[in-house]
PDB file of C-alpha atoms and ligand atoms in Angstrom:
ATOM      1  CA  MET A  15      24.437   4.434 -25.379  1.00  0.00           C
ATOM      2  CA  ARG A  16      21.301   2.323 -24.838  1.00  0.00           C
ATOM      3  CA  LYS A  17      17.924   4.082 -24.636  1.00  0.00           C
ATOM      4  CA  ASP A  18      16.118   4.117 -21.313  1.00  0.00           C
ATOM      5  CA  ILE A  19      14.102   0.971 -20.704  1.00  0.00           C
ATOM      6  CA  ALA A  20      10.825   2.896 -20.264  1.00  0.00           C
ATOM      7  CA  THR A  21      10.652   3.946 -23.921  1.00  0.00           C
ATOM      8  CA  LEU A  22       8.205   2.167 -26.159  1.00  0.00           C
ATOM      9  CA  SER A  23      10.836   1.117 -28.682  1.00  0.00           C
ATOM     10  CA  ARG A  24      13.226  -0.323 -26.123  1.00  0.00           C
ATOM     11  CA  THR A  25      10.520  -2.056 -24.160  1.00  0.00           C
ATOM     12  CA  LYS A  26       9.182  -3.637 -27.329  1.00  0.00           C
ATOM     13  CA  GLU A  27      12.714  -4.682 -28.238  1.00  0.00           C
ATOM     14  CA  ILE A  28      13.310  -6.329 -24.830  1.00  0.00           C
ATOM     15  CA  ILE A  29       9.920  -8.147 -24.978  1.00  0.00           C
ATOM     16  CA  GLU A  30      10.800  -9.345 -28.472  1.00  0.00           C
ATOM     17  CA  THR A  31      14.305 -10.461 -27.560  1.00  0.00           C
ATOM     18  CA  TYR A  32      13.196 -12.494 -24.590  1.00  0.00           C
ATOM     19  CA  GLN A  33       9.872 -13.560 -26.184  1.00  0.00           C
ATOM     20  CA  PHE A  34       8.228 -12.411 -22.938  1.00  0.00           C
ATOM     21  CA  LYS A  35       4.522 -13.161 -22.503  1.00  0.00           C
ATOM     22  CA  PHE A  36       2.718 -10.918 -20.040  1.00  0.00           C
ATOM     23  CA  LYS A  37       0.953 -12.676 -17.120  1.00  0.00           C
ATOM     24  CA  LYS A  38      -2.205 -10.861 -16.245  1.00  0.00           C
ATOM     25  CA  SER A  39      -2.532 -12.874 -13.072  1.00  0.00           C
ATOM     26  CA  LEU A  40       0.671 -11.112 -11.799  1.00  0.00           C
ATOM     27  CA  GLY A  41      -0.586  -7.650 -12.674  1.00  0.00           C
ATOM     28  CA  GLN A  42       2.034  -7.137 -15.398  1.00  0.00           C
ATOM     29  CA  ASN A  43       1.509  -3.724 -16.934  1.00  0.00           C
ATOM     30  CA  PHE A  44       4.792  -2.058 -17.723  1.00  0.00           C
ATOM     31  CA  LEU A  45       5.428   1.703 -17.818  1.00  0.00           C
ATOM     32  CA  VAL A  46       6.556   3.112 -21.081  1.00  0.00           C
ATOM     33  CA  ASP A  47       6.641   6.830 -20.332  1.00  0.00           C
ATOM     34  CA  LEU A  48       9.634   8.657 -18.959  1.00  0.00           C
ATOM     35  CA  ASN A  49       7.607  11.654 -17.891  1.00  0.00           C
ATOM     36  CA  THR A  50       5.396   9.619 -15.660  1.00  0.00           C
ATOM     37  CA  LEU A  51       8.405   7.894 -14.240  1.00  0.00           C
ATOM     38  CA  ASP A  52      10.142  11.229 -13.596  1.00  0.00           C
ATOM     39  CA  ASN A  53       7.150  12.376 -11.603  1.00  0.00           C
ATOM     40  CA  ILE A  54       6.997   9.231  -9.616  1.00  0.00           C
ATOM     41  CA  VAL A  55      10.675   9.244  -8.758  1.00  0.00           C
ATOM     42  CA  GLY A  56      10.474  13.015  -7.964  1.00  0.00           C
ATOM     43  CA  GLU A  57       7.759  12.256  -5.390  1.00  0.00           C
ATOM     44  CA  GLY A  58      10.278   9.868  -3.773  1.00  0.00           C
ATOM     45  CA  GLU A  59      12.671  12.852  -3.058  1.00  0.00           C
ATOM     46  CA  LEU A  60      15.626  10.512  -3.471  1.00  0.00           C
ATOM     47  CA  THR A  61      19.322  11.349  -2.747  1.00  0.00           C
ATOM     48  CA  GLU A  62      22.413   9.169  -2.741  1.00  0.00           C
ATOM     49  CA  LYS A  63      21.718   8.510   0.888  1.00  0.00           C
ATOM     50  CA  THR A  64      18.254   6.994   0.203  1.00  0.00           C
ATOM     51  CA  GLY A  65      17.664   3.342   0.196  1.00  0.00           C
ATOM     52  CA  VAL A  66      14.655   2.244  -1.925  1.00  0.00           C
ATOM     53  CA  ILE A  67      12.654  -0.976  -1.896  1.00  0.00           C
ATOM     54  CA  GLU A  68      10.785  -1.542  -5.100  1.00  0.00           C
ATOM     55  CA  VAL A  69       8.048  -4.114  -5.523  1.00  0.00           C
ATOM     56  CA  GLY A  70       7.826  -5.796  -8.967  1.00  0.00           C
ATOM     57  CA  PRO A  71      10.533  -4.289 -11.216  1.00  0.00           C
ATOM     58  CA  GLY A  72       9.130  -6.084 -14.314  1.00  0.00           C
ATOM     59  CA  ILE A  73      11.716  -5.396 -17.023  1.00  0.00           C
ATOM     60  CA  GLY A  74      13.345  -2.611 -14.917  1.00  0.00           C
ATOM     61  CA  ALA A  75      11.626   0.617 -16.231  1.00  0.00           C
ATOM     62  CA  LEU A  76      11.228   2.117 -12.835  1.00  0.00           C
ATOM     63  CA  THR A  77      14.196   0.429 -11.220  1.00  0.00           C
ATOM     64  CA  GLU A  78      16.537   2.062 -13.693  1.00  0.00           C
ATOM     65  CA  GLN A  79      15.274   5.592 -12.902  1.00  0.00           C
ATOM     66  CA  LEU A  80      15.454   4.888  -9.153  1.00  0.00           C
ATOM     67  CA  ALA A  81      19.023   3.621  -9.392  1.00  0.00           C
ATOM     68  CA  LYS A  82      20.089   6.843 -11.116  1.00  0.00           C
ATOM     69  CA  ARG A  83      19.056   8.896  -8.156  1.00  0.00           C
ATOM     70  CA  ALA A  84      19.067   6.657  -5.071  1.00  0.00           C
ATOM     71  CA  GLY A  85      22.001   5.185  -3.128  1.00  0.00           C
ATOM     72  CA  LYS A  86      20.742   1.639  -3.270  1.00  0.00           C
ATOM     73  CA  VAL A  87      17.698  -0.139  -4.764  1.00  0.00           C
ATOM     74  CA  VAL A  88      16.416  -3.517  -3.653  1.00  0.00           C
ATOM     75  CA  ALA A  89      13.669  -4.905  -5.988  1.00  0.00           C
ATOM     76  CA  PHE A  90      11.450  -7.875  -5.250  1.00  0.00           C
ATOM     77  CA  GLU A  91      10.227  -9.673  -8.293  1.00  0.00           C
ATOM     78  CA  ILE A  92       8.074 -12.797  -8.001  1.00  0.00           C
ATOM     79  CA  ASP A  93       8.283 -13.852 -11.679  1.00  0.00           C
ATOM     80  CA  GLN A  94      11.358 -15.986 -12.221  1.00  0.00           C
ATOM     81  CA  ARG A  95      11.149 -15.495 -16.041  1.00  0.00           C
ATOM     82  CA  LEU A  96      12.116 -11.856 -15.542  1.00  0.00           C
ATOM     83  CA  LEU A  97      15.445 -12.549 -13.765  1.00  0.00           C
ATOM     84  CA  PRO A  98      17.586 -13.007 -16.934  1.00  0.00           C
ATOM     85  CA  VAL A  99      15.850 -10.010 -18.406  1.00  0.00           C
ATOM     86  CA  LEU A 100      16.701  -7.842 -15.458  1.00  0.00           C
ATOM     87  CA  GLU A 101      20.222  -9.077 -15.262  1.00  0.00           C
ATOM     88  CA  ASP A 102      20.677  -7.768 -18.839  1.00  0.00           C
ATOM     89  CA  THR A 103      18.560  -4.498 -18.666  1.00  0.00           C
ATOM     90  CA  LEU A 104      20.009  -3.366 -15.320  1.00  0.00           C
ATOM     91  CA  SER A 105      23.628  -4.390 -15.983  1.00  0.00           C
ATOM     92  CA  PRO A 106      24.861  -0.822 -16.273  1.00  0.00           C
ATOM     93  CA  TYR A 107      23.991  -0.178 -12.578  1.00  0.00           C
ATOM     94  CA  ASP A 108      25.924  -1.494  -9.613  1.00  0.00           C
ATOM     95  CA  ASN A 109      23.531  -0.309  -6.883  1.00  0.00           C
ATOM     96  CA  ILE A 110      20.618  -2.623  -7.517  1.00  0.00           C
ATOM     97  CA  THR A 111      19.780  -5.922  -5.958  1.00  0.00           C
ATOM     98  CA  VAL A 112      17.039  -8.016  -7.404  1.00  0.00           C
ATOM     99  CA  ILE A 113      15.394 -10.585  -5.058  1.00  0.00           C
ATOM    100  CA  ASN A 114      13.286 -13.305  -6.635  1.00  0.00           C
ATOM    101  CA  GLU A 115      10.648 -13.570  -3.990  1.00  0.00           C
ATOM    102  CA  ASP A 116       6.966 -12.812  -3.235  1.00  0.00           C
ATOM    103  CA  VAL A 117       7.337  -9.540  -1.274  1.00  0.00           C
ATOM    104  CA  LEU A 118       4.579 -10.618   1.036  1.00  0.00           C
ATOM    105  CA  LYS A 119       6.823 -13.488   2.231  1.00  0.00           C
ATOM    106  CA  ALA A 120       9.898 -11.327   2.548  1.00  0.00           C
ATOM    107  CA  ASP A 121      11.560 -10.803   5.889  1.00  0.00           C
ATOM    108  CA  LEU A 122      11.789  -7.036   5.584  1.00  0.00           C
ATOM    109  CA  ASP A 123      13.806  -6.534   8.813  1.00  0.00           C
ATOM    110  CA  GLN A 124      16.516  -8.783   7.447  1.00  0.00           C
ATOM    111  CA  VAL A 125      16.604  -7.119   4.011  1.00  0.00           C
ATOM    112  CA  VAL A 126      16.885  -3.659   5.634  1.00  0.00           C
ATOM    113  CA  ALA A 127      19.681  -4.830   7.989  1.00  0.00           C
ATOM    114  CA  GLU A 128      21.637  -6.428   5.213  1.00  0.00           C
ATOM    115  CA  GLN A 129      21.116  -4.099   2.307  1.00  0.00           C
ATOM    116  CA  PHE A 130      20.829  -0.565   3.513  1.00  0.00           C
ATOM    117  CA  GLN A 131      23.677  -0.013   6.042  1.00  0.00           C
ATOM    118  CA  ALA A 132      25.024   2.874   4.083  1.00  0.00           C
ATOM    119  CA  CYS A 133      21.614   4.611   3.690  1.00  0.00           C
ATOM    120  CA  GLU A 134      20.104   7.216   6.016  1.00  0.00           C
ATOM    121  CA  GLU A 135      16.526   6.832   4.985  1.00  0.00           C
ATOM    122  CA  LEU A 136      14.218   4.196   3.385  1.00  0.00           C
ATOM    123  CA  VAL A 137      11.628   4.862   0.740  1.00  0.00           C
ATOM    124  CA  ILE A 138       9.173   2.440  -0.933  1.00  0.00           C
ATOM    125  CA  VAL A 139       8.497   3.111  -4.525  1.00  0.00           C
ATOM    126  CA  ALA A 140       6.485   0.829  -6.821  1.00  0.00           C
ATOM    127  CA  ASN A 141       4.144   0.448  -9.680  1.00  0.00           C
ATOM    128  CA  LEU A 142       2.209  -2.191  -7.846  1.00  0.00           C
ATOM    129  CA  PRO A 143       0.510  -5.292  -9.238  1.00  0.00           C
ATOM    130  CA  TYR A 144      -3.114  -4.246  -8.814  1.00  0.00           C
ATOM    131  CA  TYR A 145      -4.430  -7.608  -7.687  1.00  0.00           C
ATOM    132  CA  VAL A 146      -2.491  -7.368  -4.444  1.00  0.00           C
ATOM    133  CA  THR A 147      -2.100  -3.636  -3.735  1.00  0.00           C
ATOM    134  CA  THR A 148      -3.693  -3.578  -0.251  1.00  0.00           C
ATOM    135  CA  PRO A 149      -1.916  -6.596   1.208  1.00  0.00           C
ATOM    136  CA  ILE A 150       1.439  -5.260  -0.024  1.00  0.00           C
ATOM    137  CA  ILE A 151       0.940  -1.814   1.555  1.00  0.00           C
ATOM    138  CA  MET A 152      -0.282  -3.356   4.788  1.00  0.00           C
ATOM    139  CA  HIS A 153       2.726  -5.657   4.889  1.00  0.00           C
ATOM    140  CA  PHE A 154       4.976  -2.627   4.947  1.00  0.00           C
ATOM    141  CA  LEU A 155       2.833  -0.613   7.402  1.00  0.00           C
ATOM    142  CA  GLU A 156       2.480  -3.483   9.857  1.00  0.00           C
ATOM    143  CA  SER A 157       6.092  -4.485   9.669  1.00  0.00           C
ATOM    144  CA  SER A 158       8.593  -3.181  12.161  1.00  0.00           C
ATOM    145  CA  ILE A 159      10.863  -1.479   9.609  1.00  0.00           C
ATOM    146  CA  HIS A 160      10.970   2.330   9.630  1.00  0.00           C
ATOM    147  CA  VAL A 161       9.874   3.695   6.261  1.00  0.00           C
ATOM    148  CA  ASP A 162      10.238   7.513   5.576  1.00  0.00           C
ATOM    149  CA  ARG A 163       7.975   7.645   2.536  1.00  0.00           C
ATOM    150  CA  ILE A 164       5.925   5.450   0.238  1.00  0.00           C
ATOM    151  CA  VAL A 165       5.163   6.387  -3.351  1.00  0.00           C
ATOM    152  CA  ILE A 166       3.057   3.828  -5.172  1.00  0.00           C
ATOM    153  CA  MET A 167       0.994   3.535  -8.311  1.00  0.00           C
ATOM    154  CA  MET A 168      -2.272   1.688  -8.015  1.00  0.00           C
ATOM    155  CA  GLN A 169      -5.777   1.584  -9.367  1.00  0.00           C
ATOM    156  CA  LYS A 170      -7.258   5.179  -9.088  1.00  0.00           C
ATOM    157  CA  GLU A 171     -10.449   3.922  -7.329  1.00  0.00           C
ATOM    158  CA  VAL A 172      -8.280   2.209  -4.574  1.00  0.00           C
ATOM    159  CA  ALA A 173      -6.237   5.306  -4.116  1.00  0.00           C
ATOM    160  CA  GLU A 174      -9.360   7.313  -3.663  1.00  0.00           C
ATOM    161  CA  ARG A 175     -10.595   4.870  -0.907  1.00  0.00           C
ATOM    162  CA  MET A 176      -7.269   5.150   0.838  1.00  0.00           C
ATOM    163  CA  ILE A 177      -7.390   8.950   1.050  1.00  0.00           C
ATOM    164  CA  ALA A 178     -11.175   9.247   1.772  1.00  0.00           C
ATOM    165  CA  LYS A 179     -12.458  11.289   4.631  1.00  0.00           C
ATOM    166  CA  PRO A 180     -15.333  10.433   7.029  1.00  0.00           C
ATOM    167  CA  GLY A 181     -18.879  11.041   5.650  1.00  0.00           C
ATOM    168  CA  THR A 182     -17.901  10.213   2.019  1.00  0.00           C
ATOM    169  CA  LYS A 183     -18.933   7.276   0.008  1.00  0.00           C
ATOM    170  CA  ALA A 184     -15.371   6.108  -0.415  1.00  0.00           C
ATOM    171  CA  TYR A 185     -14.563   6.161   3.235  1.00  0.00           C
ATOM    172  CA  GLY A 186     -14.258   2.600   4.793  1.00  0.00           C
ATOM    173  CA  SER A 187     -12.063   0.299   6.750  1.00  0.00           C
ATOM    174  CA  LEU A 188      -9.272   0.684   4.193  1.00  0.00           C
ATOM    175  CA  SER A 189      -9.211   4.475   4.614  1.00  0.00           C
ATOM    176  CA  VAL A 190      -8.934   4.049   8.391  1.00  0.00           C
ATOM    177  CA  ALA A 191      -6.254   1.330   8.177  1.00  0.00           C
ATOM    178  CA  ILE A 192      -4.065   3.480   5.925  1.00  0.00           C
ATOM    179  CA  GLN A 193      -4.676   6.861   7.651  1.00  0.00           C
ATOM    180  CA  TYR A 194      -4.150   5.352  11.074  1.00  0.00           C
ATOM    181  CA  TYR A 195      -0.458   5.094  10.182  1.00  0.00           C
ATOM    182  CA  MET A 196       0.116   7.582   7.368  1.00  0.00           C
ATOM    183  CA  ASP A 197      -0.827  10.978   5.952  1.00  0.00           C
ATOM    184  CA  ALA A 198      -2.095  10.079   2.440  1.00  0.00           C
ATOM    185  CA  GLU A 199      -2.413  12.177  -0.724  1.00  0.00           C
ATOM    186  CA  ILE A 200      -2.837  11.461  -4.387  1.00  0.00           C
ATOM    187  CA  ALA A 201       0.201  12.860  -6.119  1.00  0.00           C
ATOM    188  CA  MET A 202      -1.034  12.368  -9.687  1.00  0.00           C
ATOM    189  CA  ILE A 203      -3.558  10.571 -11.859  1.00  0.00           C
ATOM    190  CA  VAL A 204      -2.077   8.396 -14.587  1.00  0.00           C
ATOM    191  CA  PRO A 205      -3.816   7.589 -17.881  1.00  0.00           C
ATOM    192  CA  LYS A 206      -3.991   3.914 -19.229  1.00  0.00           C
ATOM    193  CA  THR A 207      -2.019   4.874 -22.226  1.00  0.00           C
ATOM    194  CA  VAL A 208       1.396   4.937 -20.515  1.00  0.00           C
ATOM    195  CA  PHE A 209       1.385   1.146 -19.956  1.00  0.00           C
ATOM    196  CA  ILE A 210       1.779  -1.850 -22.099  1.00  0.00           C
ATOM    197  CA  PRO A 211      -0.437  -3.768 -22.084  1.00  0.00           C
ATOM    198  CA  GLN A 212      -2.965  -1.059 -21.070  1.00  0.00           C
ATOM    199  CA  PRO A 213      -4.873  -1.882 -17.883  1.00  0.00           C
ATOM    200  CA  ASN A 214      -8.758  -1.597 -17.890  1.00  0.00           C
ATOM    201  CA  VAL A 215      -8.747   1.159 -15.293  1.00  0.00           C
ATOM    202  CA  GLU A 216      -7.192   4.509 -14.642  1.00  0.00           C
ATOM    203  CA  SER A 217      -4.275   4.690 -12.106  1.00  0.00           C
ATOM    204  CA  ALA A 218      -3.099   7.052  -9.489  1.00  0.00           C
ATOM    205  CA  VAL A 219       0.066   7.610  -7.609  1.00  0.00           C
ATOM    206  CA  LEU A 220      -0.366   7.740  -3.919  1.00  0.00           C
ATOM    207  CA  LYS A 221       2.100   9.305  -1.565  1.00  0.00           C
ATOM    208  CA  LEU A 222       2.146   8.193   2.116  1.00  0.00           C
ATOM    209  CA  THR A 223       4.154   9.848   4.833  1.00  0.00           C
ATOM    210  CA  PRO A 224       4.221   8.434   8.425  1.00  0.00           C
ATOM    211  CA  LYS A 225       2.095  10.357  10.909  1.00  0.00           C
ATOM    212  CA  LYS A 226       4.191  12.176  13.452  1.00  0.00           C
ATOM    213  CA  GLU A 227       2.038  10.717  16.185  1.00  0.00           C
ATOM    214  CA  LYS A 228      -0.271   7.748  15.979  1.00  0.00           C
ATOM    215  CA  VAL A 229      -3.938   8.568  16.358  1.00  0.00           C
ATOM    216  CA  GLY A 230      -5.736   8.081  19.680  1.00  0.00           C
ATOM    217  CA  ASN A 231      -3.458   5.902  21.881  1.00  0.00           C
ATOM    218  CA  VAL A 232      -5.037   2.663  20.656  1.00  0.00           C
ATOM    219  CA  ILE A 233      -4.583  -0.013  23.372  1.00  0.00           C
ATOM    220  CA  ASP A 234      -4.745  -2.973  21.040  1.00  0.00           C
ATOM    221  CA  GLU A 235      -4.252  -2.500  17.344  1.00  0.00           C
ATOM    222  CA  ALA A 236      -5.579  -5.848  16.288  1.00  0.00           C
ATOM    223  CA  PHE A 237      -8.771  -5.318  18.230  1.00  0.00           C
ATOM    224  CA  PHE A 238      -9.047  -1.757  16.817  1.00  0.00           C
ATOM    225  CA  GLY A 239      -8.893  -3.321  13.304  1.00  0.00           C
ATOM    226  CA  LYS A 240     -11.676  -5.660  14.229  1.00  0.00           C
ATOM    227  CA  VAL A 241     -13.861  -2.885  15.582  1.00  0.00           C
ATOM    228  CA  VAL A 242     -13.285  -0.716  12.411  1.00  0.00           C
ATOM    229  CA  ARG A 243     -14.005  -3.614  10.022  1.00  0.00           C
ATOM    230  CA  GLY A 244     -16.996  -4.687  12.079  1.00  0.00           C
ATOM    231  CA  SER A 245     -18.488  -1.136  11.905  1.00  0.00           C
ATOM    232  CA  PHE A 246     -18.507  -1.167   8.123  1.00  0.00           C
ATOM    233  CA  VAL A 247     -19.827  -4.692   7.518  1.00  0.00           C
ATOM    234  CA  GLN A 248     -23.248  -3.318   6.480  1.00  0.00           C
ATOM    235  CA  ARG A 249     -22.759   0.267   5.518  1.00  0.00           C
ATOM    236  CA  ARG A 250     -26.402   1.241   5.893  1.00  0.00           C
ATOM    237  CA  LYS A 251     -26.765  -0.215   9.343  1.00  0.00           C
ATOM    238  CA  THR A 252     -26.122   1.735  12.536  1.00  0.00           C
ATOM    239  CA  LEU A 253     -22.937   1.387  14.510  1.00  0.00           C
ATOM    240  CA  PHE A 254     -24.885  -0.380  17.271  1.00  0.00           C
ATOM    241  CA  ASN A 255     -26.296  -3.014  14.865  1.00  0.00           C
ATOM    242  CA  ASN A 256     -22.961  -3.639  13.208  1.00  0.00           C
ATOM    243  CA  LEU A 257     -21.172  -3.950  16.540  1.00  0.00           C
ATOM    244  CA  GLN A 258     -23.784  -6.356  17.812  1.00  0.00           C
ATOM    245  CA  THR A 259     -22.912  -8.644  14.884  1.00  0.00           C
ATOM    246  CA  SER A 260     -19.130  -8.215  15.111  1.00  0.00           C
ATOM    247  CA  MET A 261     -18.446  -8.314  18.917  1.00  0.00           C
ATOM    248  CA  PRO A 262     -18.132 -11.691  20.544  1.00  0.00           C
ATOM    249  CA  ASP A 263     -21.219 -12.998  22.301  1.00  0.00           C
ATOM    250  CA  GLY A 264     -21.469 -12.669  26.030  1.00  0.00           C
ATOM    251  CA  LYS A 265     -23.661 -11.666  28.907  1.00  0.00           C
ATOM    252  CA  ALA A 266     -25.408  -8.282  28.535  1.00  0.00           C
ATOM    253  CA  LYS A 267     -23.759  -7.730  25.192  1.00  0.00           C
ATOM    254  CA  LYS A 268     -26.184  -5.038  23.974  1.00  0.00           C
ATOM    255  CA  GLU A 269     -25.909  -3.163  27.218  1.00  0.00           C
ATOM    256  CA  GLU A 270     -22.094  -3.390  27.162  1.00  0.00           C
ATOM    257  CA  ILE A 271     -21.925  -1.989  23.657  1.00  0.00           C
ATOM    258  CA  ARG A 272     -24.286   0.841  24.577  1.00  0.00           C
ATOM    259  CA  LEU A 273     -22.167   1.702  27.677  1.00  0.00           C
ATOM    260  CA  ALA A 274     -18.937   1.622  25.645  1.00  0.00           C
ATOM    261  CA  CYS A 275     -20.428   4.025  23.094  1.00  0.00           C
ATOM    262  CA  GLU A 276     -21.539   6.334  25.911  1.00  0.00           C
ATOM    263  CA  ARG A 277     -18.107   6.323  27.553  1.00  0.00           C
ATOM    264  CA  ALA A 278     -16.590   7.080  24.104  1.00  0.00           C
ATOM    265  CA  GLU A 279     -19.184   9.830  23.616  1.00  0.00           C
ATOM    266  CA  ILE A 280     -20.346   8.369  20.384  1.00  0.00           C
ATOM    267  CA  ASP A 281     -24.000   8.057  19.512  1.00  0.00           C
ATOM    268  CA  PRO A 282     -24.628   4.328  18.692  1.00  0.00           C
ATOM    269  CA  ARG A 283     -27.300   5.311  16.092  1.00  0.00           C
ATOM    270  CA  ARG A 284     -24.581   6.853  13.903  1.00  0.00           C
ATOM    271  CA  ARG A 285     -23.211   4.892  10.943  1.00  0.00           C
ATOM    272  CA  GLY A 286     -19.587   3.686  10.831  1.00  0.00           C
ATOM    273  CA  GLU A 287     -18.883   5.848   7.868  1.00  0.00           C
ATOM    274  CA  THR A 288     -19.350   9.032   9.954  1.00  0.00           C
ATOM    275  CA  LEU A 289     -16.655   8.189  12.553  1.00  0.00           C
ATOM    276  CA  SER A 290     -13.297   9.704  12.452  1.00  0.00           C
ATOM    277  CA  ILE A 291     -10.138   7.643  13.203  1.00  0.00           C
ATOM    278  CA  GLN A 292      -9.900   9.408  16.529  1.00  0.00           C
ATOM    279  CA  GLU A 293     -13.432   8.262  17.376  1.00  0.00           C
ATOM    280  CA  PHE A 294     -12.805   4.756  16.267  1.00  0.00           C
ATOM    281  CA  ALA A 295      -9.714   4.765  18.565  1.00  0.00           C
ATOM    282  CA  ARG A 296     -11.846   5.940  21.570  1.00  0.00           C
ATOM    283  CA  LEU A 297     -14.613   3.411  20.756  1.00  0.00           C
ATOM    284  CA  SER A 298     -12.225   0.578  20.415  1.00  0.00           C
ATOM    285  CA  ASN A 299     -10.413   1.355  23.689  1.00  0.00           C
ATOM    286  CA  GLU A 300     -13.788   1.463  25.485  1.00  0.00           C
ATOM    287  CA  LEU A 301     -15.024  -1.804  23.916  1.00  0.00           C
ATOM    288  CA  HIS A 302     -11.723  -3.494  24.637  1.00  0.00           C
ATOM    289  CA  SER A 303     -12.328  -3.490  28.366  1.00  0.00           C
ATOM    290  CA  THR A 304     -15.363  -5.810  27.871  1.00  0.00           C
ATOM    291  CA  PHE A 305     -14.696  -7.557  24.626  1.00  0.00           C
ATOM    292  CA  GLY A 306     -10.938  -7.440  24.090  1.00  0.00           C
ATOM    293  CA  GLU A 307      -9.984 -10.250  26.409  1.00  0.00           C
ATOM    294  CA  ASN A 308     -12.188 -12.700  24.568  1.00  0.00           C
ATOM    295  CA  GLU A 309      -9.989 -12.333  21.496  1.00  0.00           C
TER     296      GLU A 309
HETATM  297  N1  SAM B 430       7.910  -1.863 -12.275  1.00  0.00           N
HETATM  298  C1  SAM B 430       7.529  -2.291 -13.572  1.00  0.00           C
HETATM  299  C2  SAM B 430       7.043  -1.081 -14.402  1.00  0.00           C
HETATM  300  O1  SAM B 430       6.619  -0.106 -13.792  1.00  0.00           O
HETATM  301  O2  SAM B 430       7.004  -1.140 -15.676  1.00  0.00           O
HETATM  302  C3  SAM B 430       6.498  -3.334 -13.643  1.00  0.00           C
HETATM  303  C4  SAM B 430       5.285  -3.086 -12.790  1.00  0.00           C
HETATM  304  S1  SAM B 430       4.001  -4.354 -12.971  1.00  0.00           S
HETATM  305  C5  SAM B 430       2.524  -3.320 -12.693  1.00  0.00           C
HETATM  306  C6  SAM B 430       3.958  -5.289 -11.436  1.00  0.00           C
HETATM  307  C7  SAM B 430       5.184  -6.262 -11.268  1.00  0.00           C
HETATM  308  O3  SAM B 430       5.068  -6.866 -10.010  1.00  0.00           O
HETATM  309  C8  SAM B 430       5.283  -7.403 -12.300  1.00  0.00           C
HETATM  310  O4  SAM B 430       6.587  -7.494 -12.786  1.00  0.00           O
HETATM  311  C9  SAM B 430       4.943  -8.639 -11.482  1.00  0.00           C
HETATM  312  O5  SAM B 430       5.590  -9.859 -11.956  1.00  0.00           O
HETATM  313  C10 SAM B 430       5.399  -8.265 -10.163  1.00  0.00           C
HETATM  314  N2  SAM B 430       4.742  -8.903  -8.941  1.00  0.00           N
HETATM  315  C11 SAM B 430       3.429  -9.331  -8.870  1.00  0.00           C
HETATM  316  N3  SAM B 430       3.131  -9.867  -7.687  1.00  0.00           N
HETATM  317  C12 SAM B 430       4.272  -9.729  -6.948  1.00  0.00           C
HETATM  318  C13 SAM B 430       4.573 -10.070  -5.533  1.00  0.00           C
HETATM  319  N4  SAM B 430       3.701 -10.628  -4.739  1.00  0.00           N
HETATM  320  N5  SAM B 430       5.904  -9.891  -5.154  1.00  0.00           N
HETATM  321  C14 SAM B 430       6.841  -9.303  -5.976  1.00  0.00           C
HETATM  322  N6  SAM B 430       6.473  -8.958  -7.268  1.00  0.00           N
HETATM  323  C15 SAM B 430       5.323  -9.142  -7.698  1.00  0.00           C
END
């Protein structure tokens, strides 16, 4: 019986056999610790009815553990050099499909329709490439596929921003973007020592679960995003000043912003970082009647 991929000796052997050279630009830090993997997979709450999408299988460390517990695993790997490696390392498993594609370009609807017919739920599990964490998460959240849970490893500092609450230093447009769709919690902190090569920063596993109801009946989600980002452009400025810069020019702009804040019952002298998602939703809906049509 072969050892699990995520052991230091087996990983070294695979890297040696294939003369694999890590590409920093693709965020290649491979996990070599079965305990960490057990914890990650545990957070996924997988059963044989679960379909899993993994981003970036690398040499298959996490993929193997997912395949042991889920019904089906589809893994997107951008690096073509890893395909022959994965074909070898994952050969004992018949429930894995590796797709050689940039996940950001993937047609997720099509993948779900074709690959997961026999599954009753869909979970995303990944040790993400850190250079592209946020775009990948937003790609899933903004897609039309229904995801039941997301369990993802990322840079600790980014995870902290994603779960941050209003009034804290870490709270920003990223916190709002994530928490608009999902309930977010840090499931565990992961030290550098469980990867090869070791990254420069600590990591965290973030668990995201869809909100039962979306916050605040937002009329126009794209406009909402613009209002939120616009409110954080200069963190030390007031909401009023930031909105003046970010809203499109027009007649009586200042007055319209002031009136929208009044209707939303939000003091325009506040800073963006103090507004809850609910308040951003109200503000964006009020601003939309004046500024939304110009989009
Ligand atoms: N899952 C493996 C593990 O835990 O050991 C490897 C994780 S490594 C942090 C990230 C992986 O994502 C690498 O294999 C890298 O080639 C791949 N990757 C990077 N950008 C990608 C993208 N846009 N789409 C799909 N895979 C990507």
